[in-house]
Coordinates of C-alpha atoms and ligand atoms in Angstrom, one line a residue:
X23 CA -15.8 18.4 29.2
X24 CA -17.8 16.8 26.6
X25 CA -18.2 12.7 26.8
X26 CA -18.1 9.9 24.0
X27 CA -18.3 6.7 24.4
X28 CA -16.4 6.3 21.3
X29 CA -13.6 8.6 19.7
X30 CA -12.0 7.6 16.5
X31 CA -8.5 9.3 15.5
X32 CA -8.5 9.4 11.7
X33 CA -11.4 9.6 9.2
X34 CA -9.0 7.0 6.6
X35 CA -11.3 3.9 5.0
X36 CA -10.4 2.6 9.1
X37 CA -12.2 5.2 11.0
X38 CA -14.7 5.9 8.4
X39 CA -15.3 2.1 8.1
X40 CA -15.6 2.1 11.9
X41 CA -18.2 5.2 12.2
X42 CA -19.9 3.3 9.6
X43 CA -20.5 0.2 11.3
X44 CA -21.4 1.5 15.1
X45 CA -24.8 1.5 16.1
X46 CA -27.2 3.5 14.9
X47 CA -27.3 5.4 18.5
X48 CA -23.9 5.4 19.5
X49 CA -22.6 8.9 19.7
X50 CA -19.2 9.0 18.6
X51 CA -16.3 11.8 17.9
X52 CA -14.6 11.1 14.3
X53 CA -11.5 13.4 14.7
X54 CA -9.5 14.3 11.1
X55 CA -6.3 16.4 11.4
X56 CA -7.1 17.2 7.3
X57 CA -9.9 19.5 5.9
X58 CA -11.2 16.0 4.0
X59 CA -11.7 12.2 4.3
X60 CA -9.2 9.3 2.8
X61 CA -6.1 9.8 4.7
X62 CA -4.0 7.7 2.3
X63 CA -6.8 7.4 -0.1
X64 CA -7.6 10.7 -1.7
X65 CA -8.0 12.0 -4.8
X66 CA -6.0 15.6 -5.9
X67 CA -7.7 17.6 -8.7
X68 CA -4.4 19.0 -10.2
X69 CA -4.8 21.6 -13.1
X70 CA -8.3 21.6 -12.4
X71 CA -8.8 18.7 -14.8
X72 CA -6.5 15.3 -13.7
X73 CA -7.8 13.3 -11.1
X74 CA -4.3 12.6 -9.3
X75 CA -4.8 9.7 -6.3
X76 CA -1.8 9.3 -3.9
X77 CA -0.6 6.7 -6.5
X78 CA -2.2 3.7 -7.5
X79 CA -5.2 3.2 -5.7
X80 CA -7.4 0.0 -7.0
X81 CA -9.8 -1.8 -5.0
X82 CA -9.1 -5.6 -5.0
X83 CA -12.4 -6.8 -3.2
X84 CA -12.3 -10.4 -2.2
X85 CA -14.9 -10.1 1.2
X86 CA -18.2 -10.8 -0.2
X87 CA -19.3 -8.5 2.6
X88 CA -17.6 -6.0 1.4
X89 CA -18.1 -5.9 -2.4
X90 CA -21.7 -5.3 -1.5
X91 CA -21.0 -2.5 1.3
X92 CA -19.1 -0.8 -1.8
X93 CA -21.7 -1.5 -4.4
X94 CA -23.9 0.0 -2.0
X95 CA -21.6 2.9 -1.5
X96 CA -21.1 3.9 -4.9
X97 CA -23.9 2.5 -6.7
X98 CA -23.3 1.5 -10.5
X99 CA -20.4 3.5 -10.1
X100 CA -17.6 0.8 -10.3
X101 CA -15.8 -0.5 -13.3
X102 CA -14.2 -3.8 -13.8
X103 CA -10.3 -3.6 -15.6
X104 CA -7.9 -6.1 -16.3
X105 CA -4.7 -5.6 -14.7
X106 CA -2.0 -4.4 -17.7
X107 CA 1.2 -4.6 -15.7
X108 CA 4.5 -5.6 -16.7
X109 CA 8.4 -5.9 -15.4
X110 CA 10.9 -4.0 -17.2
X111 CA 14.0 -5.2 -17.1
X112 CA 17.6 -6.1 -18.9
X113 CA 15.7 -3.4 -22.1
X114 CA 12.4 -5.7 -21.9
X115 CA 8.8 -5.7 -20.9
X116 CA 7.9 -9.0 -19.5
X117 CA 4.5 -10.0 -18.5
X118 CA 3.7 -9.4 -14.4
X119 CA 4.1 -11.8 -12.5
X120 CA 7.8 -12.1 -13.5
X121 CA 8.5 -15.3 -12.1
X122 CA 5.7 -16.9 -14.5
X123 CA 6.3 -14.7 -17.6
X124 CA 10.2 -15.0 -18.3
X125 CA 9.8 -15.3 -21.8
X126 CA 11.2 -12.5 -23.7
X127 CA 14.0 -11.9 -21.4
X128 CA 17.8 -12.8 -22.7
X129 CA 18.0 -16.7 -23.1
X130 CA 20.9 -16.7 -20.4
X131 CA 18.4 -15.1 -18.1
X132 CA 15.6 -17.2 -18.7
X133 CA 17.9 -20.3 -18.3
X134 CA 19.5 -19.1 -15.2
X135 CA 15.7 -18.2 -14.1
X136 CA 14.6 -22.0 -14.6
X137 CA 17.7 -23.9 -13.9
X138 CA 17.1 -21.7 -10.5
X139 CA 14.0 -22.8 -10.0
X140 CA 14.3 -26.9 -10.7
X141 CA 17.1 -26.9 -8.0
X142 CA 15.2 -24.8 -5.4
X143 CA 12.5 -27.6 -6.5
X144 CA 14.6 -30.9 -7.2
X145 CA 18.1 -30.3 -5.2
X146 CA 18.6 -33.9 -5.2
X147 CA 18.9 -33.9 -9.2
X148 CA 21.6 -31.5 -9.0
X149 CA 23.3 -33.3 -6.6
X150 CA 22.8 -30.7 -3.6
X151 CA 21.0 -31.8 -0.5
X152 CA 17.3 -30.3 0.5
X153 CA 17.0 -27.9 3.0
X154 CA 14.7 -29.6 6.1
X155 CA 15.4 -26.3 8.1
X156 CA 12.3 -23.6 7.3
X157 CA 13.9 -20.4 5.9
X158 CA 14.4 -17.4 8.3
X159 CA 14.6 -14.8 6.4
X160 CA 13.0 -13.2 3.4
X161 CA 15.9 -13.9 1.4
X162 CA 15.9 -16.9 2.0
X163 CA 11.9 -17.7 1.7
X164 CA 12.9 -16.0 -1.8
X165 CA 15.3 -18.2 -2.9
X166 CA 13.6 -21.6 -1.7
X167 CA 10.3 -20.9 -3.2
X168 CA 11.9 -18.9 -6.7
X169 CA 15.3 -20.7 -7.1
X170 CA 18.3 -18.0 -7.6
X171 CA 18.0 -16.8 -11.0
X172 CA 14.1 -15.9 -10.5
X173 CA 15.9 -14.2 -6.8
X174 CA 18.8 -12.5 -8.9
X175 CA 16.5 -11.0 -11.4
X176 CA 13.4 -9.4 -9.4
X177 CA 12.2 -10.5 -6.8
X178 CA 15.8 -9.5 -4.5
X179 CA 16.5 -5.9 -6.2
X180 CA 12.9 -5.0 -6.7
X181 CA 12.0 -5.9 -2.8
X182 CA 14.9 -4.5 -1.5
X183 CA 14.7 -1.2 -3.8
X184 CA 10.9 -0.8 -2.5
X185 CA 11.8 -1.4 1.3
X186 CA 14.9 0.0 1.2
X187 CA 16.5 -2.8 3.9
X188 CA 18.5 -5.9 3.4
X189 CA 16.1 -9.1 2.5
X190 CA 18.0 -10.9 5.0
X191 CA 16.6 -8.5 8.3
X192 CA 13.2 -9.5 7.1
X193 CA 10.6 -12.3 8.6
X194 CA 10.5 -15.2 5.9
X195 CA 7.0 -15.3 4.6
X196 CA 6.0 -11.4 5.3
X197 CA 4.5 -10.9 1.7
X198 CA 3.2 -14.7 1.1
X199 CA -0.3 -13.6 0.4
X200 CA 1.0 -11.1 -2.1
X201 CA 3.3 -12.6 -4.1
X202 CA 2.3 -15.5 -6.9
X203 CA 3.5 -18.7 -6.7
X204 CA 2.9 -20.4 -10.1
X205 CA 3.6 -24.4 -10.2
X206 CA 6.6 -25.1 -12.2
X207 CA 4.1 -26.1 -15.3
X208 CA 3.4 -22.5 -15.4
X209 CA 6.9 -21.1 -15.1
X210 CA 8.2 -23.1 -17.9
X211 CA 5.6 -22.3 -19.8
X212 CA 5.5 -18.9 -19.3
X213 CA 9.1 -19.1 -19.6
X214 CA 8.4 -20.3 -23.8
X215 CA 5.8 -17.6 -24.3
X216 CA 2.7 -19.1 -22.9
X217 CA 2.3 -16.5 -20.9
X218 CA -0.5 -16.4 -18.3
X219 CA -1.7 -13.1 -17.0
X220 CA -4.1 -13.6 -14.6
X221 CA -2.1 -14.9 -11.5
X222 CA -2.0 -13.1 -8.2
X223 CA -4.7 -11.1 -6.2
X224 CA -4.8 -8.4 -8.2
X225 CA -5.4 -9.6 -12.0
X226 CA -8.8 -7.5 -12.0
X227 CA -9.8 -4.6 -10.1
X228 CA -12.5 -2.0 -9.6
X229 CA -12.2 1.9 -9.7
X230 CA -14.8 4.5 -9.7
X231 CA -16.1 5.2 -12.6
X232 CA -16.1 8.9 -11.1
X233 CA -14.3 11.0 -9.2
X234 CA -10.8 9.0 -8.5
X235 CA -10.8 7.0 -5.6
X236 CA -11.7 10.1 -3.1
X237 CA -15.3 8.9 -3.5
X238 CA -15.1 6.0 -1.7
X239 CA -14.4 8.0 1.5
X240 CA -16.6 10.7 0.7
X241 CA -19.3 7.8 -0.2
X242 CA -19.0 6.9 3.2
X243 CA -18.6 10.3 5.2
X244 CA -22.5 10.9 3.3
X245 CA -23.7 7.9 4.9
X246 CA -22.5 8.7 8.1
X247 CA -24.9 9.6 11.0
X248 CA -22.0 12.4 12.1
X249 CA -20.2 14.4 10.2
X250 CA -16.1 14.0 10.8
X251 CA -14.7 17.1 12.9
X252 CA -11.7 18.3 10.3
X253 CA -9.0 19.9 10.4
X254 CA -8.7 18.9 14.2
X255 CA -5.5 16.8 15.6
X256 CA -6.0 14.7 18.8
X257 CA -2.6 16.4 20.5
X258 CA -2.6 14.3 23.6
X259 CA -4.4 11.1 25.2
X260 CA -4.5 10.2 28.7
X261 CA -5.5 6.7 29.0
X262 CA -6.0 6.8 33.4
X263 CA -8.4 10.0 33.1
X264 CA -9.6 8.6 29.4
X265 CA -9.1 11.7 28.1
X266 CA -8.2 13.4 24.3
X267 CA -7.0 16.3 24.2
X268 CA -7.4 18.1 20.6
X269 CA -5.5 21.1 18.6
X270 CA -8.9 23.4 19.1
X271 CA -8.2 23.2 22.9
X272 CA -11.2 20.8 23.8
X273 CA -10.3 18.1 25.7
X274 CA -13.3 15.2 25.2
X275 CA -13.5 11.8 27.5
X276 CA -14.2 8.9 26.5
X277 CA -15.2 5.2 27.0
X278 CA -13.5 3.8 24.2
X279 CA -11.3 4.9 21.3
X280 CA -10.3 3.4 18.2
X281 CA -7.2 4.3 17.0
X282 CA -6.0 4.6 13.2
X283 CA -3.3 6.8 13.3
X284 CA 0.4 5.6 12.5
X285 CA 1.0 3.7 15.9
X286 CA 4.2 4.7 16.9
X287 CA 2.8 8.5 16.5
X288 CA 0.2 7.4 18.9
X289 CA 2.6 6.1 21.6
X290 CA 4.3 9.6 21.3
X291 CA 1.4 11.0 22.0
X292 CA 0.3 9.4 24.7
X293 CA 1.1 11.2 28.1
X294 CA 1.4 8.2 30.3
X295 CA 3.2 5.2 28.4
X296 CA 5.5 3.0 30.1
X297 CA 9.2 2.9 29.0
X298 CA 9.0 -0.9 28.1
X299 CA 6.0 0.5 25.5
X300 CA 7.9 3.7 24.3
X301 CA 11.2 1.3 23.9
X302 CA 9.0 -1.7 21.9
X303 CA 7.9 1.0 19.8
X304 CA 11.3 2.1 18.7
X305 CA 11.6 -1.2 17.3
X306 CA 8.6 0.0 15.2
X307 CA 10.0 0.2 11.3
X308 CA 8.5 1.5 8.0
X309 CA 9.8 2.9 5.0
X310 CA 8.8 6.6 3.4
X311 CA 7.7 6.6 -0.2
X312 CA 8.0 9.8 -2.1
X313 CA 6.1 10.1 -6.0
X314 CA 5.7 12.5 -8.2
X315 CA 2.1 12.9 -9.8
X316 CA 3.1 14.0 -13.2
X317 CA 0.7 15.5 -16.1
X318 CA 1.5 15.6 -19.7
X319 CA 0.2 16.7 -23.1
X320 CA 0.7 14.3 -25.6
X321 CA 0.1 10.5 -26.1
X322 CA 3.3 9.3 -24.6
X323 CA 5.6 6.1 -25.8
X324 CA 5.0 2.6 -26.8
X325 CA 4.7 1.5 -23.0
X326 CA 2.1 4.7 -21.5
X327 CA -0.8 2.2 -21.8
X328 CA 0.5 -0.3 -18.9
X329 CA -1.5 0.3 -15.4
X330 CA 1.7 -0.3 -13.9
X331 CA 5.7 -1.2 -14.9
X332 CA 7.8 -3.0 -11.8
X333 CA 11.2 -1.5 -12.5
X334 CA 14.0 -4.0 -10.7
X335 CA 17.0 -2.6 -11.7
X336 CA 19.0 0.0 -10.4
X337 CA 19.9 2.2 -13.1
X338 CA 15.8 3.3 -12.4
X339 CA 15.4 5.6 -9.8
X340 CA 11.8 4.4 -9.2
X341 CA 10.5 1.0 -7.8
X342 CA 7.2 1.4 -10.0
X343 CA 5.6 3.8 -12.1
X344 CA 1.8 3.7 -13.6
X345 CA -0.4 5.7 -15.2
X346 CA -3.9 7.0 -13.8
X347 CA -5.3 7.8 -17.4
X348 CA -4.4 4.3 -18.9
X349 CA -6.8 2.5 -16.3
X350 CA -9.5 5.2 -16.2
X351 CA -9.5 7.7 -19.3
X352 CA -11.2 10.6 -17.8
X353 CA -8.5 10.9 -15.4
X354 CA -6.5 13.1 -17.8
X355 CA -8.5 15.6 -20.3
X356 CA -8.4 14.7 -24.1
X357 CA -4.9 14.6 -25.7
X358 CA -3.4 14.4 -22.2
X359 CA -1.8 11.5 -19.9
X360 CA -1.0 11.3 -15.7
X361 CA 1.4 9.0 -14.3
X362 CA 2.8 8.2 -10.9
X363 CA 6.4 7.3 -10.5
X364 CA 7.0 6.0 -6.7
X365 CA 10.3 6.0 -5.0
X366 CA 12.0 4.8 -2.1
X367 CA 15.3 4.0 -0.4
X368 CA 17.3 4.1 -3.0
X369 CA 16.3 8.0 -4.3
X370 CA 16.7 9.4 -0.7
X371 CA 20.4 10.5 -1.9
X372 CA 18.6 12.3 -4.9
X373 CA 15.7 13.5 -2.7
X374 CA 18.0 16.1 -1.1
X375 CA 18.1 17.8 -4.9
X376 CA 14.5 18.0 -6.2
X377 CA 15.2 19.7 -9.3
X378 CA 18.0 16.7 -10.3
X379 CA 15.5 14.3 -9.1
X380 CA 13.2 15.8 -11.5
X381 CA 15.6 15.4 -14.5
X382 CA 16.2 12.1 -13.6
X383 CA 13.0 11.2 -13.4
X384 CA 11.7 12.9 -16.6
X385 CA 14.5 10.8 -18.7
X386 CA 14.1 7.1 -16.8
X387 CA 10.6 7.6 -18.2
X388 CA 11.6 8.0 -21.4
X389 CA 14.3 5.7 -21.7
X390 CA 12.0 3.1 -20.2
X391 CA 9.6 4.3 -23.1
X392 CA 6.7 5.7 -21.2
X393 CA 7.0 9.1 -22.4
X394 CA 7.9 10.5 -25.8
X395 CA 10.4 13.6 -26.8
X396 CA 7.2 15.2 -28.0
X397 CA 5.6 14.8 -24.9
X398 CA 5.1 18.2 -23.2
X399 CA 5.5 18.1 -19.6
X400 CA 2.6 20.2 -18.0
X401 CA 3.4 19.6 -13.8
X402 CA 5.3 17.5 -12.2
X403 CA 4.3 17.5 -8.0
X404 CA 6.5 15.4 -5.5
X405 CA 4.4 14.3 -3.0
X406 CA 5.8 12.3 0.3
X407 CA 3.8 9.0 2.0
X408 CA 5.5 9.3 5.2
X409 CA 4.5 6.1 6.5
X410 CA 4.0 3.7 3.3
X411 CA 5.6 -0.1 4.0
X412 CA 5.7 -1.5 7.6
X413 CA 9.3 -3.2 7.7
X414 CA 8.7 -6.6 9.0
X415 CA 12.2 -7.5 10.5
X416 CA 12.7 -9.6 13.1
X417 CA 11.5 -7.2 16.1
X418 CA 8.3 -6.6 14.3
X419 CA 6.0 -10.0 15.7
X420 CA 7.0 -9.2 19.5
X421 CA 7.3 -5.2 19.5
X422 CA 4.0 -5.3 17.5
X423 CA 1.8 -7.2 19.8
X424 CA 3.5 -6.2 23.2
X425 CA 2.2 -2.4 22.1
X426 CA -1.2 -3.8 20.8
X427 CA -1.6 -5.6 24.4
X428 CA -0.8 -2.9 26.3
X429 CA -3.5 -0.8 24.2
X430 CA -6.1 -3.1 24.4
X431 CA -6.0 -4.0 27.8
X432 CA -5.9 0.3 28.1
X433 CA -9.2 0.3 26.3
X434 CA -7.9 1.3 23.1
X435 CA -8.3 -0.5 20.1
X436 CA -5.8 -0.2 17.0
X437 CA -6.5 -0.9 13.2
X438 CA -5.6 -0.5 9.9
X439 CA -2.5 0.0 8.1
X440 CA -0.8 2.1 10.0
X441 CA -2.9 1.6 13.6
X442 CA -2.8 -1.7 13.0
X443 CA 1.0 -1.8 12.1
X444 CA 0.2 -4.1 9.0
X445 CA 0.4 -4.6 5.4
X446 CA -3.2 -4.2 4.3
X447 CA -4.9 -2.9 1.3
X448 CA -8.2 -0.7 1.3
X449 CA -10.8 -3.5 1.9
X450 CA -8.7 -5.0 5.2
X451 CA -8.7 -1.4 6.7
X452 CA -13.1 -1.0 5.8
X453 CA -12.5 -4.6 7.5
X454 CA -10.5 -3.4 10.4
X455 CA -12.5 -0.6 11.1
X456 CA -16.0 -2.8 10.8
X457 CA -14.6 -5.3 13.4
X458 CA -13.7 -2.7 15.6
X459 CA -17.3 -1.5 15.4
X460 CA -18.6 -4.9 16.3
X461 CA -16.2 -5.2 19.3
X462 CA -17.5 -2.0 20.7
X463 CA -21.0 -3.1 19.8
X464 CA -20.7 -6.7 21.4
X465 CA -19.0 -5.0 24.8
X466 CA -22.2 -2.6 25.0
X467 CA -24.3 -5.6 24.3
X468 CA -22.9 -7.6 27.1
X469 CA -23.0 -4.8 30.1
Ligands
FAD510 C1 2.0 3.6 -2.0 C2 0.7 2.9 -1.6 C3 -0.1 2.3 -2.6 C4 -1.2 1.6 -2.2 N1 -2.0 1.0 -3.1 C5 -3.1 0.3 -2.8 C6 -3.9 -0.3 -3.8 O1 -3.7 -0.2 -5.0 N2 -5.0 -1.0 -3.3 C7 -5.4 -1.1 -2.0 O2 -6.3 -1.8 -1.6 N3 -4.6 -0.5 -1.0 C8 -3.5 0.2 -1.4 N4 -2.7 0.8 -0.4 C9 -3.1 0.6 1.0 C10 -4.2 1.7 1.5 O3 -3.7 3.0 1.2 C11 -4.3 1.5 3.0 O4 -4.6 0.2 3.4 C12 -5.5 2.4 3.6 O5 -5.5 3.6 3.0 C13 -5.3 2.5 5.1 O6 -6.3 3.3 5.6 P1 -6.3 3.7 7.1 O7 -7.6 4.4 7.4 O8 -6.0 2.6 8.0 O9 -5.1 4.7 7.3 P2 -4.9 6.2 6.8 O10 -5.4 6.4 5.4 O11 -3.4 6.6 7.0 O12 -5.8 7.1 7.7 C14 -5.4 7.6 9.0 C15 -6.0 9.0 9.1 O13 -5.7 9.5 10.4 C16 -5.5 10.9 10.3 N5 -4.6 11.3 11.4 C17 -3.3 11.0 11.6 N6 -2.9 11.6 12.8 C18 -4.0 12.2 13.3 C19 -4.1 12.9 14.5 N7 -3.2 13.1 15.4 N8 -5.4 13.4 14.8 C20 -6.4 13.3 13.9 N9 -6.3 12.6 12.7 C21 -5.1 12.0 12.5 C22 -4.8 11.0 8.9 O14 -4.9 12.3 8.4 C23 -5.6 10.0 8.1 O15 -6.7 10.6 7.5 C24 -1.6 1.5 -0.8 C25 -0.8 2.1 0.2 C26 0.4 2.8 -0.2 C27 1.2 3.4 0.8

């Protein structure tokens, strides 16, 4: 039996991060069930000319740490954008964020957006009392930091069409670092048109300039002292003997291993987890995203240009759609277009009929004004994120850590999205899997 003193499960931007960041000496085993690095983020060459990610992929760098670990990845091979993204709803574009960018809505709506927001504000003016109690639930976070009207018009349907639960099963303040929270200065002015773009954590991104955003991983994977072993699954662990078991037969010990796979897959996998564990873990929840990767000929509709539109309403099967060739050209030959069009919940009804789906699809898009009559449709994949939102209800906090605990004080250290159980973009996994790599380093260090 061959010995490690690390394994990693999963060569995503976790695992690859991780390898990365262990010692020079330090012999590990990267396992990859796929024939490539990325997990989530990969790039598909479709029609052997449009660079296809698994949606919108953009790199929102805030680390200092790790701007220069990806300048040094992809040398001069990142370009800056300006984030185009808009809301459609009630027949309108309005400027993303929604909350700060009412303007152009129907006056009732803007009215009811604002008179919403002065009483969540100023409930003494309005003659209702303030709420001392902290909110405990989403919803209700919602509607204390937006008012009702802003609550009414986005940010309930749009979160509850993307997760696909009721607001009201979810932990207050789960997406506080995401979501923008202009002063009321800014909504009312963005509510008479002066609008102001640049709020939130993603107003500017980088993308490579080549290559989608599959070269980050395979960036890394060259600068790695070992190659990833692909197309490999770890089948079964065995944390007594500290033992992986793998779908080529081998079974390999080792002294630690880092985890990145989806962690309730993990705990299924593992052949000696205690009930309480295998029962915390049921608690577990995420949602499934499905998305079709769509390529075109022709220039599309007024609105093919946006990065990305939020649709809130309904009546639209998707949750979002964007467009890979309107941030980076060359993701689409001359005279051609790509989009992404993401779905959750509320198309699993539809899902069950692909071809209807499709239809669908194809005229929301146009009716929304992304594509045109003339546009000629030239694939149209549907691709399936099974694991794509954790669900942070009310079990999440305690089921989380109790399984975390028990792993750790196994030996076994968890990260990223999905081994992490958490709702972190590409640089917190390259994070998560560098900290990982300094645990293991620091332990070694200490012996
Ligand atoms: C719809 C969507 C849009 C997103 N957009 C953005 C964005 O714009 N910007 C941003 O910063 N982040 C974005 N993210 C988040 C980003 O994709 C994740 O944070 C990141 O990819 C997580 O990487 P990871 O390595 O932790 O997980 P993964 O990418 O899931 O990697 C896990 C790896 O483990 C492998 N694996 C699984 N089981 C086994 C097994 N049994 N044996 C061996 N290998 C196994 C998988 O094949 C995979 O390669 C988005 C996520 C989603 C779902």
């Amino acid at each position: 039996m061959e010995d490690y003193p690390v394994v990693i499960i999963g060569a995503g931007l976790t695992g690859l991060s991780c390898a990365y960041h262990l010692d020079r000496n330090c012999n590990y085993l990267l396992v990859e069930r796929e024939s490539e690095p990325g997990g989530i983020v990969r790039t598909r060459i479709r029609l052997n000319s449009f660079l296809c990610d698994g949606t919108g992929h953009w790199l929102h760098l805030r680390n200092p740490y790790m701007k220069e670990l990806v300048n040094k990845l992809l040398p001069n091979k990142l370009v800056e954008y300006e984030r185009r993204a808009v809301i459609f709803s009630h027949g309108v574009f309005t400027l993303y964020p929604f909350q700060a960018n009412t303007h152009g809505l129907p006056r009732e709506v803007v009215l009811e957006c604002l008179v919403g927001l002065l009483k969540a504000k100023h409930p003494e003016d309005f003659g209702q009392k303030a709420e001392t109690a902290p909110p405990t639930n989403f919803y209700e976070w919602i509607v204390r930091a937006f008012g009702e009207g802003i609550a009414k018009h986005f940010m309930v349907p749009y979160n509850q069409k993307l997760l696909g639960v009721n607001l009201t099963e979810m932990m207050p303040d789960y997406a506080d670092r995401f979501i923008p929270r202009p002063s009321t200065e800014d909504v009312l002015k963005g509510a008479l048109g002066f609008s102001k773009e640049s709020l939130g954590y993603n107003a500017k991104f980088v993308y490579p300039r080549e290559g989608g955003i599959g070269s980050l991983p395979r960036a890394f994977v060259n600068a790695l002292k070992q190659q990833p072993l692909y197309g490999t699954d770890v089948t079964s662990v065995n944390l007594r003997n500290k033992t992986a078991t793998l779908s080529n037969g081998k079974t390999v010990r080792f002294q630690r291993l880092v985890n990145t796979m989806p962690l309730v897959k993990f705990i299924s996998i593992l052949e000696d987890a205690p009930e309480e564990v295998l029962a915390a873990t049921q608690k577990l929840r995420a949602t499934t995203v499905h998305y079709f990767d769509i390529g075109v000929r022709g220039t599309g509709d007024v609105a093919s240009d946006y990065h990305w539109i939020y649709f809130p309403e309904p009546d639209y099967v998707f949750y979002r759609a964007g467009s890979y060739s309107a941030v980076h050209k060359e993701a689409a030959p001359p005279g051609c277009r790509s989009y992404y069009v993401e779905m959750s919940g509320g198309a699993s009804e539809l899902l069950k009929e692909p071809e209807k789906l499709k239809e669908r699809v194809l005229a929301d898009l146009k009716r929304a004004r992304i594509l045109s009559e003339q546009d000629e449709i030239l694939f149209m994949d549907l691709c399936q994120i099974p694991y794509a939102y954790v669900v942070f209800d009310k079990n999440y906090e305690q089921s989380r850590s109790f399984v975390l605990n028990f792993l750790n004080q196994n030996g076994i250290l968890n990260g990223g999205r999905w081994g992490g159980w958490n709702y972190g973009g590409m640089e917190d996994a390259m994070l998560d899997g560098k900290s990982a790599a300094e645990q293991i380093s620091n332990e070694n260090a200490n012996k």
